Short mmCIF file of C-alpha atoms in Angstrom, two decimals:
data_model
loop_
_atom_site.label_atom_id
_atom_site.label_comp_id
_atom_site.label_asym_id
_atom_site.label_seq_id
_atom_site.Cartn_x
_atom_site.Cartn_y
_atom_site.Cartn_z
CA UNK A 16 0.00 0.00 0.00
CA UNK A 17 1.21 3.47 -0.81
CA UNK A 18 -0.05 6.59 0.87
CA UNK A 19 0.35 10.03 -0.62
CA UNK A 20 1.65 12.37 2.11
CA UNK A 21 0.08 15.42 0.48
CA UNK A 22 -3.48 14.16 0.17
CA UNK A 23 -3.59 11.11 2.49
CA UNK A 24 -5.45 9.28 -0.30
CA UNK A 25 -5.01 5.53 0.14
CA UNK A 26 -5.47 3.09 -2.72
CA UNK A 27 -6.61 -0.34 -1.52
CA UNK A 28 -6.01 -3.07 -4.06
CA UNK A 29 -7.66 -2.57 -7.43
CA UNK A 30 -10.77 -0.96 -5.92
CA UNK A 31 -10.49 2.12 -3.74
CA UNK A 32 -12.11 1.80 -0.33
CA UNK A 33 -13.67 4.88 1.24
CA UNK A 34 -12.86 3.93 4.86
CA UNK A 35 -9.63 3.36 6.80
CA UNK A 36 -8.20 0.07 7.95
CA UNK A 37 -9.61 -0.99 11.31
CA UNK A 38 -6.56 -1.02 13.54
CA UNK A 39 -5.73 -0.06 17.12
CA UNK A 40 -4.95 3.45 15.86
CA UNK A 41 -8.41 3.59 14.28
CA UNK A 42 -10.06 2.87 17.63
CA UNK A 43 -7.83 5.35 19.47
CA UNK A 44 -8.81 8.15 17.08
CA UNK A 45 -12.45 7.04 17.24
CA UNK A 46 -12.49 7.35 21.04
CA UNK A 47 -10.89 10.79 20.80
CA UNK A 48 -13.53 11.78 18.23
CA UNK A 49 -16.38 10.63 20.46
CA UNK A 50 -14.88 12.49 23.42
CA UNK A 51 -14.65 15.60 21.25
CA UNK A 52 -18.27 15.08 20.27
CA UNK A 53 -19.30 15.27 23.92
CA UNK A 54 -17.20 18.30 24.86
CA UNK A 55 -17.90 20.10 21.57
CA UNK A 56 -21.62 19.43 21.67
CA UNK A 57 -21.88 20.61 25.27
CA UNK A 58 -19.75 23.66 24.48
CA UNK A 59 -22.30 24.84 21.94
CA UNK A 60 -25.50 23.87 23.75
CA UNK A 61 -24.43 24.72 27.32
CA UNK A 62 -21.36 26.95 27.44
CA UNK A 63 -22.55 29.17 24.57
CA UNK A 64 -26.17 28.62 25.71
CA UNK A 65 -27.53 27.93 22.21
CA UNK A 66 -29.71 25.11 23.49
CA UNK A 67 -30.06 21.55 22.22
CA UNK A 68 -32.38 22.26 19.27
CA UNK A 69 -30.31 25.08 17.77
CA UNK A 70 -27.05 23.24 18.41
CA UNK A 71 -28.45 20.14 16.71
CA UNK A 72 -29.40 22.18 13.63
CA UNK A 73 -25.90 23.72 13.51
CA UNK A 74 -24.21 20.35 13.82
CA UNK A 75 -26.53 18.80 11.24
CA UNK A 76 -25.31 21.53 8.91
CA UNK A 77 -21.73 20.65 9.81
CA UNK A 78 -22.52 16.98 9.15
CA UNK A 79 -23.92 17.82 5.70
CA UNK A 80 -20.94 20.00 4.82
CA UNK A 81 -18.45 17.25 5.75
CA UNK A 82 -20.47 14.39 4.27
CA UNK A 83 -20.82 15.80 0.74
CA UNK A 84 -17.08 15.79 -0.13
CA UNK A 85 -16.63 12.44 1.61
CA UNK A 86 -19.35 10.77 -0.48
CA UNK A 87 -18.27 12.57 -3.64
CA UNK A 88 -14.67 11.40 -3.25
CA UNK A 89 -13.60 8.27 -5.10
CA UNK A 90 -11.13 7.14 -2.46
CA UNK A 91 -10.31 7.30 1.22
CA UNK A 92 -9.04 10.62 2.50
CA UNK A 93 -8.19 10.63 6.21
CA UNK A 94 -9.17 14.18 7.12
CA UNK A 95 -12.42 14.04 5.15
CA UNK A 96 -13.36 10.75 6.78
CA UNK A 97 -12.61 11.78 10.36
CA UNK A 98 -14.31 15.16 9.89
CA UNK A 99 -17.55 13.29 9.17
CA UNK A 100 -17.03 11.05 12.20
CA UNK A 101 -16.55 14.10 14.44
CA UNK A 102 -19.67 15.67 12.91
CA UNK A 103 -21.73 12.58 13.76
CA UNK A 104 -20.49 12.60 17.36
CA UNK A 105 -21.30 16.28 17.91
CA UNK A 106 -24.77 16.08 16.38
CA UNK A 107 -25.29 12.80 18.22
CA UNK A 108 -24.56 14.55 21.52
CA UNK A 109 -26.99 17.42 21.05
CA UNK A 110 -29.65 15.28 19.37
CA UNK A 111 -29.57 12.77 22.22
CA UNK A 112 -29.76 15.56 24.80
CA UNK A 113 -32.70 17.06 22.92
CA UNK A 114 -34.56 13.74 22.97
CA UNK A 115 -33.71 13.01 26.59
CA UNK A 116 -34.14 16.43 28.16
CA UNK A 117 -36.11 18.77 25.91
CA UNK A 118 -38.64 16.19 24.70
CA UNK A 119 -38.50 14.40 28.04
CA UNK A 120 -38.08 10.87 26.71
CA UNK A 121 -35.44 10.06 29.30
CA UNK A 122 -32.27 8.02 28.88
CA UNK A 123 -33.92 4.57 28.98
CA UNK A 124 -36.65 5.25 26.42
CA UNK A 125 -34.35 7.09 24.02
CA UNK A 126 -31.70 4.35 24.32
CA UNK A 127 -34.27 1.67 23.48
CA UNK A 128 -35.60 3.64 20.52
CA UNK A 129 -32.13 4.41 19.16
CA UNK A 130 -30.90 0.85 19.70
CA UNK A 131 -33.90 -0.36 17.72
CA UNK A 132 -32.99 2.20 15.07
CA UNK A 133 -29.45 0.85 14.74
CA UNK A 134 -30.72 -2.73 14.44
CA UNK A 135 -33.31 -1.68 11.87
CA UNK A 136 -30.72 0.11 9.72
CA UNK A 137 -28.36 -2.89 9.81
CA UNK A 138 -31.26 -5.22 8.94
CA UNK A 139 -32.37 -3.10 5.96
CA UNK A 140 -28.73 -2.71 4.86
CA UNK A 141 -28.28 -6.48 4.80
CA UNK A 142 -31.58 -7.13 3.04
CA UNK A 143 -31.00 -4.41 0.45
CA UNK A 144 -27.34 -5.06 -0.41
CA UNK A 145 -26.72 -8.62 0.76
CA UNK A 146 -24.12 -7.83 3.39
CA UNK A 147 -23.13 -5.25 5.97
CA UNK A 148 -19.71 -3.74 5.25
CA UNK A 149 -17.36 -1.94 7.61
CA UNK A 150 -13.80 -2.23 6.30
CA UNK A 151 -14.18 -2.07 2.53
CA UNK A 152 -16.73 0.51 1.40
CA UNK A 153 -16.51 0.95 -2.36
CA UNK A 154 -20.06 1.79 -3.49
CA UNK A 155 -22.32 4.73 -2.70
CA UNK A 156 -25.24 2.62 -1.38
CA UNK A 157 -22.96 0.89 1.14
CA UNK A 158 -21.46 4.24 2.13
CA UNK A 159 -24.86 5.83 2.71
CA UNK A 160 -25.89 2.96 5.00
CA UNK A 161 -22.48 3.17 6.69
CA UNK A 162 -22.83 6.84 7.63
CA UNK A 163 -26.49 6.58 8.66
CA UNK A 164 -25.57 3.70 10.98
CA UNK A 165 -22.73 5.73 12.45
CA UNK A 166 -24.94 8.78 13.00
CA UNK A 167 -27.64 6.81 14.83
CA UNK A 168 -25.12 4.70 16.79
CA UNK A 169 -23.33 7.82 18.03
CA UNK A 170 -26.65 9.30 19.14
CA UNK A 171 -27.45 6.02 20.92
CA UNK A 172 -24.03 6.04 22.58
CA UNK A 173 -24.63 9.46 24.13
CA UNK A 174 -27.89 8.29 25.69
CA UNK A 175 -26.26 5.10 27.00
CA UNK A 176 -23.36 7.04 28.48
CA UNK A 177 -25.67 9.48 30.27
CA UNK A 178 -27.83 6.62 31.56
CA UNK A 179 -24.94 4.66 33.03
CA UNK A 180 -23.13 7.68 34.46
CA UNK A 181 -26.16 9.60 35.74
CA UNK A 182 -29.29 7.48 36.16
CA UNK A 183 -27.47 4.43 37.53
CA UNK A 184 -25.48 6.57 39.96
CA UNK A 185 -22.11 5.18 38.89
CA UNK A 186 -20.70 8.58 37.97
CA UNK A 187 -18.58 9.51 34.98
CA UNK A 188 -15.30 7.82 35.91
CA UNK A 189 -16.88 4.49 36.86
CA UNK A 190 -19.18 4.76 33.86
CA UNK A 191 -16.11 5.06 31.64
CA UNK A 192 -14.66 1.94 33.29
CA UNK A 193 -17.87 0.02 32.60
CA UNK A 194 -17.74 0.80 28.89
CA UNK A 195 -14.00 0.14 28.74
CA UNK A 196 -14.69 -3.27 30.27
CA UNK A 197 -17.44 -3.99 27.74
CA UNK A 198 -15.08 -3.02 24.93
CA UNK A 199 -12.50 -5.44 26.34
CA UNK A 200 -15.11 -8.21 26.18
CA UNK A 201 -15.87 -7.33 22.55
CA UNK A 202 -12.14 -7.42 21.79
CA UNK A 203 -11.91 -10.85 23.42
CA UNK A 204 -14.83 -12.02 21.28
CA UNK A 205 -12.94 -10.80 18.22
CA UNK A 206 -9.87 -12.89 19.03
CA UNK A 207 -11.37 -15.97 20.66
CA UNK A 208 -14.84 -16.55 19.19
CA UNK A 209 -16.23 -17.15 15.67
CA UNK A 210 -18.61 -14.17 15.92
CA UNK A 211 -18.86 -12.36 12.58
CA UNK A 212 -16.42 -9.50 12.22
CA UNK A 213 -19.16 -7.06 11.19
CA UNK A 214 -21.04 -7.79 14.43
CA UNK A 215 -17.85 -7.23 16.44
CA UNK A 216 -17.11 -3.98 14.64
CA UNK A 217 -20.54 -2.43 15.10
CA UNK A 218 -20.75 -3.54 18.73
CA UNK A 219 -17.40 -1.88 19.39
CA UNK A 220 -18.45 1.19 17.41
CA UNK A 221 -21.54 1.68 19.54
CA UNK A 222 -19.61 1.18 22.80
CA UNK A 223 -16.83 3.64 21.97
CA UNK A 224 -19.41 6.44 21.91
CA UNK A 225 -20.61 6.15 25.54
CA UNK A 226 -16.98 5.64 26.56
CA UNK A 227 -16.11 8.95 24.89
CA UNK A 228 -19.21 10.58 26.38
CA UNK A 229 -18.28 9.60 29.92
CA UNK A 230 -14.65 10.59 29.38
CA UNK A 231 -15.75 13.98 28.02
CA UNK A 232 -18.07 14.54 30.97
CA UNK A 233 -15.29 13.51 33.36
CA UNK A 234 -13.17 16.30 31.93
CA UNK A 235 -15.74 19.08 31.79
CA UNK A 236 -18.45 18.53 34.38
CA UNK A 237 -18.09 20.53 37.58
CA UNK A 238 -16.41 18.96 40.59
CA UNK A 239 -19.69 18.73 42.55
CA UNK A 240 -21.10 16.75 39.59
CA UNK A 241 -18.13 14.37 39.65
CA UNK A 242 -16.01 15.92 36.89
CA UNK A 243 -12.74 17.80 36.74
CA UNK A 244 -14.34 21.14 35.89
CA UNK A 245 -12.18 21.84 32.82
CA UNK A 246 -13.28 24.27 30.12
CA UNK A 247 -15.40 22.61 27.41
CA UNK A 248 -13.99 24.84 24.69
CA UNK A 249 -10.36 24.40 25.76
CA UNK A 250 -10.83 20.64 26.17
CA UNK A 251 -12.39 20.42 22.70
CA UNK A 252 -9.47 22.26 21.13
CA UNK A 253 -6.90 20.02 22.83
CA UNK A 254 -8.74 16.84 21.83
CA UNK A 255 -9.10 18.11 18.26
CA UNK A 256 -5.34 18.71 18.16
CA UNK A 257 -4.78 15.14 19.39
CA UNK A 258 -7.03 13.80 16.62
CA UNK A 259 -5.10 15.71 13.98
CA UNK A 260 -1.84 14.43 15.45
CA UNK A 261 -3.16 10.87 15.46
CA UNK A 262 -4.17 11.11 11.81
CA UNK A 263 -0.78 12.51 10.80
CA UNK A 264 1.14 9.86 12.76
CA UNK A 265 -1.01 7.05 11.36
CA UNK A 266 -0.51 8.33 7.82
CA UNK A 267 3.25 8.49 8.33
CA UNK A 268 3.36 4.88 9.58
CA UNK A 269 1.34 3.67 6.59
CA UNK A 270 3.63 5.39 4.13
#
C-alpha cells in the first residue's frame, strides 16, 4: 500500500475503499472523536447557551458540509473521513440531549428507541445489499448505509453514556470503566470466538461512543457533579489537536 503524504489518499487493491483500515490506531482516534463530540456538543449547547435544538441544527449543517465531499470522493481521504465522524459525534450529543431532556423521553426510552434504530438500519442494509460492510466501502449505497448507521449509533451512545453515568449513579469515571470493560469483552470475542467481524465492529463502534461521552463529561463537568471542571472549549481544542496528530502519525506509519 502506498499513501500520498500530500493528500492522504489511500489506494486499496484494485478498488479504492472509502474507509480506513480498522486497527488499534483507528479505535484510538475514534475514542478521541467521540470524546470531542461530547465536549464540543456541550460547548455549543451549554457553554454558549444555544440550546439543544439550535445546536443540533448547527451540527446537522456541519454533518452535511463534511459528508458531501466524503461521499463525492472516489477514495479514502483521512481528514475528510474523520471530519464526518466528528460531525456525527457532535450532532449525536446534542440530538440525544434534545430527545432526553427537551422532549422528556429520558435516557432509557431514548436508548431503546435508538438501539432499535441501529438494528433496523443494519437489517435493511443487509436485506437491500446482501451484506453489511465496515472495512471495505466501495459503493455509494454501502457508504450511505455506513454513515447513517454511524450517525444513529453515536446518538445512541450518548444516551447510553448518560444513563450509566447519571441514572445508575455510577458517575462519569466508573461509567467510563464500565464501557472500557465492555469493549474489552468485545475485543476478546474478536480474538477468541467465531462471531462475525461485522457484528464485532458495530458492537465496538456503539460502545466507543458512551466511553467517549463519559470521558468527556469527566473532563468538563463541575467537581460537585463528579467531573474535573475543565473548560469545554479548551478541552475540545486540545482533543481536536490530538485527533489531527493521530491522523498525521497514522498516515506516516502507513507510508
